[in-house]
Tab-separated table of C-alpha atoms in Angstrom:
chain	number	residue	atom	x	y	z
A	1	MET	CA	0.812	21.239	38.704
A	2	THR	CA	0.940	17.620	39.129
A	3	SER	CA	1.714	14.849	36.773
A	4	SER	CA	-1.190	13.713	35.867
A	5	THR	CA	-2.988	16.905	35.193
A	6	THR	CA	0.198	17.281	33.268
A	7	GLU	CA	-1.178	13.980	31.308
A	8	LYS	CA	-4.712	14.898	31.072
A	9	GLN	CA	-3.649	18.252	29.982
A	10	GLU	CA	-4.543	18.736	25.937
A	11	SER	CA	-2.567	20.881	23.366
A	12	ALA	CA	-3.844	23.587	21.515
A	13	VAL	CA	-3.105	21.361	18.384
A	14	ASP	CA	-4.991	18.156	19.557
A	15	LYS	CA	-8.109	20.421	21.213
A	16	ASP	CA	-8.509	22.004	17.448
A	17	GLN	CA	-8.221	18.809	15.724
A	18	ARG	CA	-10.793	17.191	18.172
A	19	ILE	CA	-13.203	20.050	18.059
A	20	GLY	CA	-12.726	20.035	13.657
A	21	LEU	CA	-13.601	16.746	13.970
A	22	LYS	CA	-16.433	17.106	16.151
A	23	ARG	CA	-17.405	20.071	13.591
A	24	ILE	CA	-17.543	18.140	10.720
A	25	ARG	CA	-19.527	15.152	12.212
A	26	ASP	CA	-22.114	17.479	13.529
A	27	PHE	CA	-22.448	19.017	10.051
A	28	LEU	CA	-23.089	15.563	8.308
A	29	LYS	CA	-25.816	14.877	11.049
A	30	VAL	CA	-28.025	17.950	10.040
A	31	ARG	CA	-27.447	17.644	5.926
A	32	THR	CA	-28.860	14.891	3.924
A	33	SER	CA	-27.965	13.689	0.569
A	34	TYR	CA	-30.384	15.657	-1.050
A	35	ASP	CA	-28.165	18.986	0.141
A	36	VAL	CA	-24.815	17.329	-1.822
A	37	LEU	CA	-27.001	17.050	-5.209
A	38	PRO	CA	-26.747	19.681	-7.792
A	39	LEU	CA	-29.094	22.478	-8.734
A	40	SER	CA	-28.960	20.171	-12.414
A	41	PHE	CA	-27.819	16.806	-12.952
A	42	ARG	CA	-28.085	14.168	-14.956
A	43	LEU	CA	-28.806	10.492	-13.993
A	44	ILE	CA	-28.510	7.418	-16.488
A	45	ILE	CA	-30.260	4.222	-14.971
A	46	PHE	CA	-29.443	0.981	-16.840
A	47	ASP	CA	-32.101	-1.948	-17.405
A	48	THR	CA	-30.259	-4.996	-16.161
A	49	ALA	CA	-31.817	-6.893	-19.628
A	50	LEU	CA	-29.618	-4.520	-21.641
A	51	LEU	CA	-26.449	-6.236	-23.278
A	52	VAL	CA	-22.668	-5.647	-21.533
A	53	LYS	CA	-21.020	-3.821	-24.160
A	54	ASN	CA	-24.284	-1.461	-24.893
A	55	SER	CA	-23.735	-0.491	-21.311
A	56	LEU	CA	-20.413	0.096	-21.554
A	57	SER	CA	-20.623	2.042	-24.498
A	58	ILE	CA	-22.635	4.442	-22.868
A	59	LEU	CA	-20.377	5.082	-19.934
A	60	VAL	CA	-17.788	5.875	-22.434
A	61	GLN	CA	-19.838	8.331	-24.372
A	62	ASN	CA	-21.244	9.660	-20.768
A	63	GLY	CA	-17.960	10.476	-19.304
A	64	ILE	CA	-19.059	8.428	-16.540
A	65	VAL	CA	-17.681	5.138	-14.492
A	66	SER	CA	-20.849	3.927	-12.385
A	67	ALA	CA	-24.519	4.003	-13.170
A	68	PRO	CA	-27.502	2.304	-11.113
A	69	LEU	CA	-29.137	-0.851	-12.106
A	70	TRP	CA	-33.031	-0.912	-12.873
A	71	ASP	CA	-35.290	-4.604	-13.181
A	72	SER	CA	-37.897	-3.564	-15.326
A	73	LYS	CA	-39.347	-6.938	-14.369
A	74	THR	CA	-39.679	-6.565	-10.900
A	75	SER	CA	-39.568	-2.518	-11.094
A	76	THR	CA	-37.260	-2.348	-8.161
A	77	PHE	CA	-33.669	-1.401	-7.507
A	78	ALA	CA	-30.936	-3.710	-8.550
A	79	GLY	CA	-27.797	-2.664	-7.610
A	80	LEU	CA	-25.026	-0.538	-8.820
A	81	LEU	CA	-22.914	-0.981	-12.180
A	82	THR	CA	-18.912	0.167	-11.592
A	83	THR	CA	-15.660	-0.346	-12.882
A	84	PHE	CA	-14.995	-3.516	-11.208
A	85	ASP	CA	-18.039	-5.011	-12.825
A	86	PHE	CA	-15.711	-4.892	-15.670
A	87	ILE	CA	-13.047	-6.120	-14.423
A	88	ASN	CA	-14.768	-9.288	-13.288
A	89	LEU	CA	-16.253	-10.098	-16.558
A	90	ILE	CA	-12.170	-9.404	-17.717
A	91	GLN	CA	-11.144	-11.556	-14.912
A	92	TYR	CA	-13.562	-14.150	-16.409
A	93	TYR	CA	-12.597	-13.969	-19.620
A	94	TRP	CA	-9.032	-14.894	-19.054
A	95	GLN	CA	-9.994	-17.622	-16.796
A	96	ASN	CA	-12.529	-19.085	-19.749
A	97	PRO	CA	-10.616	-17.707	-23.009
A	98	ASP	CA	-13.183	-20.073	-24.905
A	99	ALA	CA	-16.089	-17.820	-23.774
A	100	VAL	CA	-14.699	-14.459	-25.693
A	101	SER	CA	-17.281	-15.391	-28.794
A	102	ARG	CA	-20.086	-14.951	-26.323
A	103	VAL	CA	-19.105	-11.802	-24.389
A	104	ASP	CA	-21.013	-9.504	-26.414
A	105	GLN	CA	-24.062	-11.282	-25.668
A	106	PHE	CA	-23.547	-11.106	-21.575
A	107	ARG	CA	-26.570	-9.083	-19.978
A	108	LEU	CA	-26.107	-6.939	-16.744
A	109	ASN	CA	-28.243	-9.614	-15.124
A	110	SER	CA	-25.793	-12.144	-15.936
A	111	LEU	CA	-22.958	-10.675	-14.402
A	112	ARG	CA	-23.797	-12.409	-11.502
A	113	ASP	CA	-23.023	-15.587	-12.612
A	114	ILE	CA	-20.113	-14.406	-13.960
A	115	GLU	CA	-19.480	-12.909	-9.657
A	116	ARG	CA	-20.314	-16.929	-8.724
A	117	ALA	CA	-17.895	-18.518	-11.522
A	118	ILE	CA	-15.015	-15.907	-10.453
A	119	GLY	CA	-15.745	-15.881	-6.442
A	120	VAL	CA	-15.678	-12.427	-6.058
A	121	SER	CA	-18.080	-9.872	-4.311
A	122	PRO	CA	-21.582	-9.029	-6.248
A	123	ILE	CA	-22.495	-6.360	-7.487
A	124	GLU	CA	-22.805	-3.166	-4.584
A	125	THR	CA	-26.370	-3.174	-3.583
A	126	VAL	CA	-25.972	-0.843	-0.468
A	127	SER	CA	-28.071	2.330	-0.955
A	128	ILE	CA	-29.761	5.218	1.493
A	129	ASN	CA	-33.385	6.939	1.277
A	130	PRO	CA	-32.324	10.629	0.057
A	131	LEU	CA	-33.525	12.441	3.208
A	132	ARG	CA	-31.813	10.847	5.775
A	133	PRO	CA	-28.501	12.097	7.496
A	134	LEU	CA	-25.227	12.689	5.130
A	135	TYR	CA	-23.693	10.737	8.189
A	136	GLU	CA	-25.080	7.512	8.187
A	137	ALA	CA	-25.367	7.528	4.078
A	138	CYS	CA	-21.208	7.928	4.901
A	139	ARG	CA	-21.285	5.453	7.581
A	140	ARG	CA	-22.976	3.190	5.007
A	141	MET	CA	-20.732	3.642	2.331
A	142	LEU	CA	-17.568	2.886	4.883
A	143	GLU	CA	-19.290	-0.488	6.276
A	144	SER	CA	-20.341	-1.820	2.739
A	145	ARG	CA	-16.285	-0.439	1.399
A	146	SER	CA	-17.997	1.515	-1.554
A	147	ARG	CA	-16.725	4.042	-2.908
A	148	ARG	CA	-20.416	5.765	-3.687
A	149	ILE	CA	-23.650	5.136	-2.736
A	150	PRO	CA	-26.888	5.193	-4.582
A	151	LEU	CA	-30.193	7.667	-3.258
A	152	VAL	CA	-33.319	5.834	-3.570
A	153	ASP	CA	-36.590	7.312	-2.740
A	154	VAL	CA	-40.213	5.729	-2.889
A	155	ASP	CA	-42.830	7.231	-5.126
A	156	ASP	CA	-45.614	9.176	-2.678
A	157	GLU	CA	-48.349	7.676	-5.251
A	158	THR	CA	-46.933	4.847	-6.480
A	159	LYS	CA	-44.931	3.616	-3.290
A	160	ARG	CA	-42.181	1.936	-5.514
A	161	ALA	CA	-38.835	2.655	-5.602
A	162	MET	CA	-37.368	5.551	-7.779
A	163	VAL	CA	-33.073	6.214	-8.154
A	164	VAL	CA	-32.718	9.734	-7.364
A	165	SER	CA	-28.652	10.139	-7.907
A	166	VAL	CA	-25.534	8.679	-7.076
A	167	VAL	CA	-23.546	10.412	-4.295
A	168	THR	CA	-19.931	9.728	-4.040
A	169	GLN	CA	-17.521	10.283	-1.710
A	170	TYR	CA	-15.692	12.662	-3.751
A	171	ARG	CA	-18.481	14.855	-3.713
A	172	ILE	CA	-19.077	14.291	-0.139
A	173	LEU	CA	-16.020	15.504	1.066
A	174	LYS	CA	-15.411	18.502	-1.211
A	175	PHE	CA	-19.284	19.272	0.168
A	176	VAL	CA	-16.993	19.642	3.575
A	177	ALA	CA	-14.386	20.970	2.684
A	178	VAL	CA	-16.656	24.331	0.826
A	179	ASN	CA	-19.124	24.116	3.670
A	180	VAL	CA	-17.343	23.191	6.662
A	181	TYR	CA	-14.970	26.357	8.026
A	182	GLU	CA	-13.428	24.396	10.938
A	183	THR	CA	-11.360	22.123	8.571
A	184	GLN	CA	-9.034	24.819	8.724
A	185	LEU	CA	-8.413	23.419	12.488
A	186	LEU	CA	-7.405	20.223	11.134
A	187	ARG	CA	-3.469	21.024	11.536
A	188	LYS	CA	-2.134	17.884	12.249
A	189	PRO	CA	0.603	16.244	9.903
A	190	LEU	CA	-0.395	12.667	8.048
A	191	SER	CA	2.447	11.354	10.263
A	192	GLU	CA	0.681	11.552	13.227
A	193	LEU	CA	-2.865	10.393	12.163
A	194	ASN	CA	-1.648	7.419	11.265
A	195	LEU	CA	-3.535	7.679	7.890
A	196	GLY	CA	-3.100	6.232	4.616
A	197	THR	CA	-1.724	2.611	3.554
A	198	TYR	CA	1.936	2.812	3.987
A	199	LYS	CA	2.418	-1.443	3.917
A	200	ASN	CA	2.353	-3.758	1.556
A	201	LEU	CA	1.705	-1.441	-1.285
A	202	GLN	CA	1.371	-3.312	-4.425
A	203	THR	CA	3.259	-0.820	-7.663
A	204	ALA	CA	3.830	-1.535	-11.316
A	205	LYS	CA	6.001	-0.454	-14.027
A	206	MET	CA	5.520	1.107	-17.675
A	207	ASP	CA	6.365	-2.322	-18.922
A	208	THR	CA	4.135	-4.225	-16.773
A	209	PRO	CA	1.313	-5.798	-18.540
A	210	VAL	CA	-1.982	-4.608	-17.908
A	211	ILE	CA	-3.660	-7.957	-17.093
A	212	GLU	CA	-0.804	-7.975	-13.824
A	213	VAL	CA	-2.243	-5.249	-13.162
A	214	ILE	CA	-5.796	-6.105	-13.174
A	215	HIS	CA	-5.157	-9.092	-11.168
A	216	GLN	CA	-3.958	-6.849	-8.227
A	217	LEU	CA	-6.830	-4.318	-8.511
A	218	VAL	CA	-9.062	-7.848	-8.008
A	219	ASN	CA	-7.197	-9.531	-5.304
A	220	LEU	CA	-6.934	-6.692	-2.963
A	221	HIS	CA	-10.344	-5.027	-3.964
A	222	ILE	CA	-7.883	-1.652	-5.095
A	223	SER	CA	-8.327	1.133	-7.092
A	224	SER	CA	-5.319	2.142	-8.529
A	225	VAL	CA	-1.487	1.213	-8.479
A	226	PRO	CA	1.386	3.532	-8.191
A	227	ILE	CA	3.854	3.330	-11.256
A	228	LEU	CA	7.337	3.700	-10.850
A	229	ASN	CA	10.609	3.549	-12.407
A	230	SER	CA	13.298	1.303	-12.207
A	231	ASP	CA	14.311	4.543	-8.878
A	232	GLY	CA	11.224	3.895	-7.149
A	233	VAL	CA	10.397	7.783	-8.044
A	234	VAL	CA	6.370	7.673	-8.875
A	235	ILE	CA	5.615	8.735	-12.177
A	236	ASN	CA	1.700	7.896	-12.753
A	237	VAL	CA	-0.997	5.972	-11.362
A	238	PHE	CA	-2.967	2.843	-13.230
A	239	GLU	CA	-6.461	3.366	-12.084
A	240	ALA	CA	-9.472	1.266	-12.152
A	241	VAL	CA	-10.770	3.334	-14.588
A	242	ASP	CA	-8.333	2.754	-17.100
A	243	VAL	CA	-9.876	-0.508	-18.038
A	244	ILE	CA	-12.675	1.785	-19.188
A	245	THR	CA	-10.849	2.671	-22.036
A	246	LEU	CA	-9.256	-0.643	-22.685
A	247	ILE	CA	-12.249	-2.430	-23.286
A	248	LYS	CA	-14.993	0.207	-24.369
A	249	GLY	CA	-14.960	-1.010	-28.432
A	250	GLY	CA	-15.657	-5.003	-26.559
A	251	VAL	CA	-11.683	-5.804	-28.097
A	252	TYR	CA	-10.178	-7.282	-25.190
A	253	ASP	CA	-6.516	-7.911	-27.045
A	254	ASP	CA	-5.765	-4.112	-25.511
A	255	LEU	CA	-5.344	-6.232	-22.414
A	256	ASN	CA	-2.238	-7.892	-23.634
A	257	LEU	CA	-0.624	-4.056	-23.467
A	258	THR	CA	1.538	-2.939	-21.157
A	259	VAL	CA	0.491	-0.442	-18.364
A	260	GLY	CA	3.068	2.352	-20.386
A	261	GLU	CA	0.340	1.817	-23.722
A	262	ALA	CA	-2.625	2.141	-21.925
A	263	ILE	CA	-2.370	4.912	-20.025
A	264	GLN	CA	-1.688	6.499	-23.500
A	265	LYS	CA	-4.883	5.860	-24.026
A	266	ARG	CA	-6.707	8.043	-21.867
A	267	SER	CA	-8.718	10.861	-22.870
A	268	ASP	CA	-7.458	14.439	-23.166
A	269	ASP	CA	-9.132	15.506	-19.835
A	270	PHE	CA	-7.871	13.085	-17.252
A	271	PRO	CA	-6.530	15.034	-14.434
A	272	GLY	CA	-3.317	13.619	-13.467
A	273	ILE	CA	-1.764	12.210	-10.151
A	274	TYR	CA	-1.607	14.527	-6.878
A	275	THR	CA	0.765	13.944	-4.447
A	276	CYS	CA	1.451	15.158	-0.910
A	277	SER	CA	3.998	13.661	1.721
A	278	VAL	CA	3.724	12.790	5.811
A	279	ASP	CA	4.156	16.592	6.743
A	280	ASP	CA	1.399	17.890	5.063
A	281	ARG	CA	-2.073	18.403	7.322
A	282	LEU	CA	-5.426	17.450	6.867
A	283	ASP	CA	-6.443	20.710	6.399
A	284	THR	CA	-4.467	21.580	3.491
A	285	ILE	CA	-5.817	18.143	1.689
A	286	PHE	CA	-9.174	19.762	2.225
A	287	ASP	CA	-8.231	22.518	0.460
A	288	THR	CA	-7.048	20.414	-2.774
A	289	ILE	CA	-10.055	18.780	-2.556
A	290	ARG	CA	-12.168	21.936	-2.470
A	291	LYS	CA	-10.120	23.009	-5.455
A	292	SER	CA	-9.781	19.865	-7.646
A	293	ARG	CA	-11.125	16.497	-8.148
A	294	VAL	CA	-8.919	14.395	-6.128
A	295	HIS	CA	-9.562	10.365	-5.409
A	296	ARG	CA	-6.689	9.504	-3.893
A	297	LEU	CA	-3.318	10.956	-3.378
A	298	VAL	CA	0.224	9.361	-3.709
A	299	VAL	CA	2.446	10.170	-0.213
A	300	ILE	CA	6.467	10.664	-1.640
A	301	ASP	CA	9.157	11.729	0.287
A	302	GLU	CA	11.093	14.388	-1.216
A	303	ASP	CA	12.916	12.845	-3.836
A	304	ASN	CA	9.433	11.957	-5.075
A	305	ARG	CA	10.015	8.027	-4.168
A	306	LEU	CA	6.743	6.181	-2.981
A	307	VAL	CA	5.859	5.879	0.371
A	308	GLY	CA	2.282	5.159	0.787
A	309	VAL	CA	-0.927	5.596	-0.870
A	310	LEU	CA	-3.724	8.154	0.764
A	311	THR	CA	-7.398	7.321	-0.395
A	312	LEU	CA	-10.871	9.427	-0.039
A	313	SER	CA	-11.741	6.325	1.887
A	314	ASP	CA	-8.917	6.645	4.326
A	315	ILE	CA	-10.232	10.208	5.213
A	316	LEU	CA	-13.820	9.523	5.503
A	317	GLU	CA	-13.315	6.546	8.018
A	318	TYR	CA	-11.096	9.246	10.091
A	319	ILE	CA	-13.517	12.356	10.458
A	320	LEU	CA	-16.493	9.868	11.066
A	321	LEU	CA	-14.760	7.805	13.766
A	322	GLU	CA	-11.508	9.250	14.932
A	323	GLY	CA	-12.609	10.958	18.485
A	324	GLU	CA	-16.274	9.723	17.951
A	325	GLY	CA	-16.937	8.461	21.391
A	326	GLU	CA	-15.745	11.649	23.098
A	327	ASP	CA	-17.935	13.901	20.620
A	328	ASP	CA	-20.262	15.763	23.745
A	329	ASP	CA	-21.118	18.673	25.144
A	330	THR	CA	-19.232	18.619	28.369
A	331	LYS	CA	-15.423	19.263	26.977
A	332	PRO	CA	-14.217	23.067	27.033
A	333	GLU	CA	-13.761	24.446	23.652
């Protein structure tokens, strides 16, 4: 056997990894966003004329963290309200403390003015027709850096747009984990995949002021910050959704709390944090996603010290793009 032949020879693990990724992509290309939806679900849509404080109360009461927006004047889809829109409002209040008396009068259609005032990205307006391939929805989420995407269809009779539902990265990845057997072929460890973030990690301690963490979330457009003790051991994670709990009553004074005080306000059904190591493989991570409601995994070492963070965006990007150009039927399987 020549050296060139040896170099081209594919190991069993590499072959399985390639086949597993191709099977996932093939699956996403033949399924639609409709397929991901449960048989029964509830959809809450906000009119853009609704007061921000009322929308916040509705989100909290229904245990959700986002909702599609609808402009009743033009009968059009107007974007997706997410946790980051409330964080932007906090940033605006923090930069303009004299505006606190007007905060309760802000309506959802004024959020764009707030975004322009503080120089942040506008409300997410990306959407997709639910009959399009699920693969296309995933690519659109990656391109827009969105963690969820509204499904917008057109009514056959009125020819007007209508919001059907919202699909999240978690729901898509769980759908894959449940239905694609070949996820079991993804046996390479994280250490070999360059998957996740391991440099310039943002962290906090229990006595860090919440507002400092909020600044981190906004400036780096991240959804969580690991909380460490004095030895660098991971003891919790502050998430963007924690902000909603702090301001649900329209009281912004709680932003002066420490991170430790803030996470005490979480609801009793908080699922906790999920961890993994660089030796864990993607097949076991998909198994975790299949069994549990996971939004990210904190990568730790044998002493529970922080090593990195693995998000669902990281996983989605990997399964969609890794080796995509090599997808064909010419390679022996």
